[in-house]
Short mmCIF file of C-alpha atoms in Angstrom, two decimals:
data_model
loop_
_atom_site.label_atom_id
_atom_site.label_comp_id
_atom_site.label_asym_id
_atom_site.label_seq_id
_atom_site.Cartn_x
_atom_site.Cartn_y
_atom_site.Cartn_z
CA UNK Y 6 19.83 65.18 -76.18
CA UNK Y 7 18.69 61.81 -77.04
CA UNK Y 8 18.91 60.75 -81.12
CA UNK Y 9 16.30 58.38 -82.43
CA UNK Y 10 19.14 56.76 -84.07
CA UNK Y 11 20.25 55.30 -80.55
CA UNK Y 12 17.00 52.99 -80.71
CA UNK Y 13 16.62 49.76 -82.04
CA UNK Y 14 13.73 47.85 -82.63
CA UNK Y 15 13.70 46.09 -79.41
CA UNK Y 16 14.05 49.66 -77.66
CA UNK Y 17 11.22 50.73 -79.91
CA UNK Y 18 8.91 48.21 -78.85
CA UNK Y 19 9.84 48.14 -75.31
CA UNK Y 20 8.70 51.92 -75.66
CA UNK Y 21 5.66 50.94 -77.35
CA UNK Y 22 4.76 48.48 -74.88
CA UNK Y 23 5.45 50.49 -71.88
CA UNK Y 24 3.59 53.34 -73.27
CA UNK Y 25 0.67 51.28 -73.15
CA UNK Y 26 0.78 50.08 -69.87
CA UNK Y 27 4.03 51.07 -67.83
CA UNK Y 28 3.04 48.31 -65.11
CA UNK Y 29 4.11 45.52 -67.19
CA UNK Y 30 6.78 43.29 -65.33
CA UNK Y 31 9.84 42.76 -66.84
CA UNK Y 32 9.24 39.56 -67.43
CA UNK Y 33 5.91 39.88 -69.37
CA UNK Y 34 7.92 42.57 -71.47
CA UNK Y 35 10.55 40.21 -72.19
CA UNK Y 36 8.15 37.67 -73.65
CA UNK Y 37 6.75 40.36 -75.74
CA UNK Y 38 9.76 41.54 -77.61
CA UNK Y 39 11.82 38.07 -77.48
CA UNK Y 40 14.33 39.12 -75.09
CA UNK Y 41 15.57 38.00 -71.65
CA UNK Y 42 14.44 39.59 -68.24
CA UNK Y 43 17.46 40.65 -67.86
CA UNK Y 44 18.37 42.58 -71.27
CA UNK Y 45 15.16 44.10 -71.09
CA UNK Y 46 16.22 45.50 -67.13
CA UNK Y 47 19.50 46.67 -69.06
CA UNK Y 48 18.03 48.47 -71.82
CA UNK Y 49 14.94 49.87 -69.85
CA UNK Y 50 17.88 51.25 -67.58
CA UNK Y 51 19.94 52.81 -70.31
CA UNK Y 52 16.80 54.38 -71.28
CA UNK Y 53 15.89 55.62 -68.15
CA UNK Y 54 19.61 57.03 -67.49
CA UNK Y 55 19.88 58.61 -71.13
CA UNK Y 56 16.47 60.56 -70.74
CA UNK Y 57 14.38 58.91 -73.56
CA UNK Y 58 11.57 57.42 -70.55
CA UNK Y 59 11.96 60.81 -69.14
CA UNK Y 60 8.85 59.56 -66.30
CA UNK Y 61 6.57 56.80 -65.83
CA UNK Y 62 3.40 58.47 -63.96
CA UNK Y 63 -0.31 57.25 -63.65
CA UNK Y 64 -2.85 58.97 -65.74
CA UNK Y 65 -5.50 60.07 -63.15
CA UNK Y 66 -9.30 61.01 -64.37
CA UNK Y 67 -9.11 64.70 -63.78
CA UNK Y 68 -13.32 64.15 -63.39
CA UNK Y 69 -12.32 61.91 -60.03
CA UNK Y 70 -10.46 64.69 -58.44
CA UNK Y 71 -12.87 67.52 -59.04
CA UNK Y 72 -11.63 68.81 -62.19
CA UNK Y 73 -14.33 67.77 -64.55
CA UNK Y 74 -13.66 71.28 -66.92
CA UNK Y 75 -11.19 71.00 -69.41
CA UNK Y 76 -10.84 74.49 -71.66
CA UNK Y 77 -7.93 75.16 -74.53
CA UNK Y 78 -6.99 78.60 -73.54
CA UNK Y 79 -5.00 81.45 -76.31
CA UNK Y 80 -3.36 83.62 -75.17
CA UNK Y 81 -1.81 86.57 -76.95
CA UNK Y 82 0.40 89.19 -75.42
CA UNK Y 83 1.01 92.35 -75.80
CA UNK Y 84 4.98 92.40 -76.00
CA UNK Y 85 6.98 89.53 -76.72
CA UNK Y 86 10.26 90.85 -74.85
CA UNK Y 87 11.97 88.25 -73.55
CA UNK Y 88 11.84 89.19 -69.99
CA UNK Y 89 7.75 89.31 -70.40
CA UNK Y 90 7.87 86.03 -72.21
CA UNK Y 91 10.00 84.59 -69.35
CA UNK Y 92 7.58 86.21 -66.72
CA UNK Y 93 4.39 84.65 -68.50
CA UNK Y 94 6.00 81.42 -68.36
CA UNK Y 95 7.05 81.33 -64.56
CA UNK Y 96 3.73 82.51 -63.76
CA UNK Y 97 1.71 79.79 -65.53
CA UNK Y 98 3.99 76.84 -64.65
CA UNK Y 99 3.05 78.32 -60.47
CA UNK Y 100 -0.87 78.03 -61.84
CA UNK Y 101 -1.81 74.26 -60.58
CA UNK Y 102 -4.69 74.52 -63.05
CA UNK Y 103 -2.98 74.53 -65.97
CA UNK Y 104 -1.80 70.71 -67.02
CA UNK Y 105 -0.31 71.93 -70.14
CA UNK Y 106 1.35 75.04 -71.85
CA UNK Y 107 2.86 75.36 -75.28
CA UNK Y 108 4.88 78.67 -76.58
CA UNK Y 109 3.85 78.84 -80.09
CA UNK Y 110 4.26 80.70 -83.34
CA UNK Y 111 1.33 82.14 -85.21
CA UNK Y 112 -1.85 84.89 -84.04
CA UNK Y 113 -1.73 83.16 -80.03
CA UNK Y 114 2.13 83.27 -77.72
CA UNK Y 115 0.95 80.53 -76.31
CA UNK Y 116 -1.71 77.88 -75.85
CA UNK Y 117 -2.83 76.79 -71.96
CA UNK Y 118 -4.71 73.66 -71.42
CA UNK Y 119 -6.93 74.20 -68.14
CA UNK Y 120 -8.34 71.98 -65.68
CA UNK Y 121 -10.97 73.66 -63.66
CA UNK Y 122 -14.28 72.50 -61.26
CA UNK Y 123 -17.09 74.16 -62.98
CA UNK Y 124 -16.85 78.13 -64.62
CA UNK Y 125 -17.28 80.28 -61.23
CA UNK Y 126 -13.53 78.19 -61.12
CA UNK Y 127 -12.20 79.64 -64.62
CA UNK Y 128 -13.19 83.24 -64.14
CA UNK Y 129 -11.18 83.39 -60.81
CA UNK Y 130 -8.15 81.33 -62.74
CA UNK Y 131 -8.56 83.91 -65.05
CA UNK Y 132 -8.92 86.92 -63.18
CA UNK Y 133 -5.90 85.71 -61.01
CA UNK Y 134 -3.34 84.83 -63.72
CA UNK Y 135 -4.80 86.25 -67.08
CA UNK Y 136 -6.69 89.20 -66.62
CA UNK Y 137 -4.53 90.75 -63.49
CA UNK Y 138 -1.24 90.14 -66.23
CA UNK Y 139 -0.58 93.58 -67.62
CA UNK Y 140 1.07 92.07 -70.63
CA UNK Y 141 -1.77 90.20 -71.77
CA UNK Y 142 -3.47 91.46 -75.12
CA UNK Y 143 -6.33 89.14 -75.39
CA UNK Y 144 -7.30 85.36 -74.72
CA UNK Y 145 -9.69 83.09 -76.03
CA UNK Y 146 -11.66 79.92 -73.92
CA UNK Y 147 -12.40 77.12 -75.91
CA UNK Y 148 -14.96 74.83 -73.28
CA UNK Y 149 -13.93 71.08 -74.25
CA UNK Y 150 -17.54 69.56 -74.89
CA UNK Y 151 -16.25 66.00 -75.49
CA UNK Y 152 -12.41 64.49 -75.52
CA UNK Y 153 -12.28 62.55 -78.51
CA UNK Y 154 -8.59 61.66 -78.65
CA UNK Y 155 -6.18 61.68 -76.02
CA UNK Y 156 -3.06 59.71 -75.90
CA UNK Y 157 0.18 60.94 -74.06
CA UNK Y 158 2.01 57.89 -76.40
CA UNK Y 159 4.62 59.57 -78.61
CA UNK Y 160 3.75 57.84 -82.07
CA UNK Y 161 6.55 55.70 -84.00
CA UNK Y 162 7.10 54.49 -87.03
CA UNK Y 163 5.58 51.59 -87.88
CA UNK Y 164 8.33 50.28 -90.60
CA UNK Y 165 10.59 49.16 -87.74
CA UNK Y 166 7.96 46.76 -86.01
CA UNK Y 167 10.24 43.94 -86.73
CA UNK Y 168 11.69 41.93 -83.81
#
């Protein structure tokens, strides 16, 4: 696994920058961090082949496709063997309507994040892979009314800004 310790401040602003806007040319990234085109291609590629940029993707308006409903879904089961755990998991990563799912500790097993076209679209999500699962206690829908922060950039700390 990747140690933060591998990354200097050059890496940690070539992160910064590309987590911004991953379209940036080599060249414009070089001028940025005070580095040559080509030491930026070599540490962009060691990055790359350890696993730290694990993807560069584009961030698509869920709205644009039809998927204007986002809902934060809990979901608590009703045994936590590790077979059921495993068999909630496979099931959820095969549901195309859930964009993000977290295994967690306290009162829900696990947190869904749901992208849906309208509600008619939850309740058959939800009779299909949460109410048909006979190891599911309970679950709570939270509707998203209004996204007021979303960033897929992994923070950093600012005390190494210095190039």
């Amino acid at each position: 696994m990747p140690d933060e310790k591998q990354l200097d401040s050059y890496d940690r602003k070539l992160l910064a920058l590309l987590q911004e806007d991953a379209r940036r040319t080599h060249d414009e990234l070089a001028e940025a961090v005070s580095l040559s085109p080509t030491a930026v291609t070599r540490r962009l590629k060691r990055l790359r082949s350890e696993g730290i940029i694990r993807r560069e993707v584009a961030l698509v308006d869920p709205a644009v496709l039809g998927r204007p409903l986002r809902l934060v879904v809990n979901v608590i089961l009703e045994r936590e063997r590790i077979a059921l755990v495993d068999a909630f998991k496979q099931a959820i990563r095969a549901a195309p309507e859930v964009v993000e799912c977290y295994h967690v500790t306290g009162r829900p097993d696990f947190v869904l994040v749901v992208l849906v076209r309208d509600m008619g679209d939850y309740e058959r999500f939800c009779r299909q892979h949460i109410m048909s699962n006979d190891n599911v206690r309970e679950f709570e829908s939270l509707v998203v009314m209004e996204t007021t922060k979303y960033s897929t950039a992994v923070p950093q700390d600012t005390a190494d800004e210095a190039c």
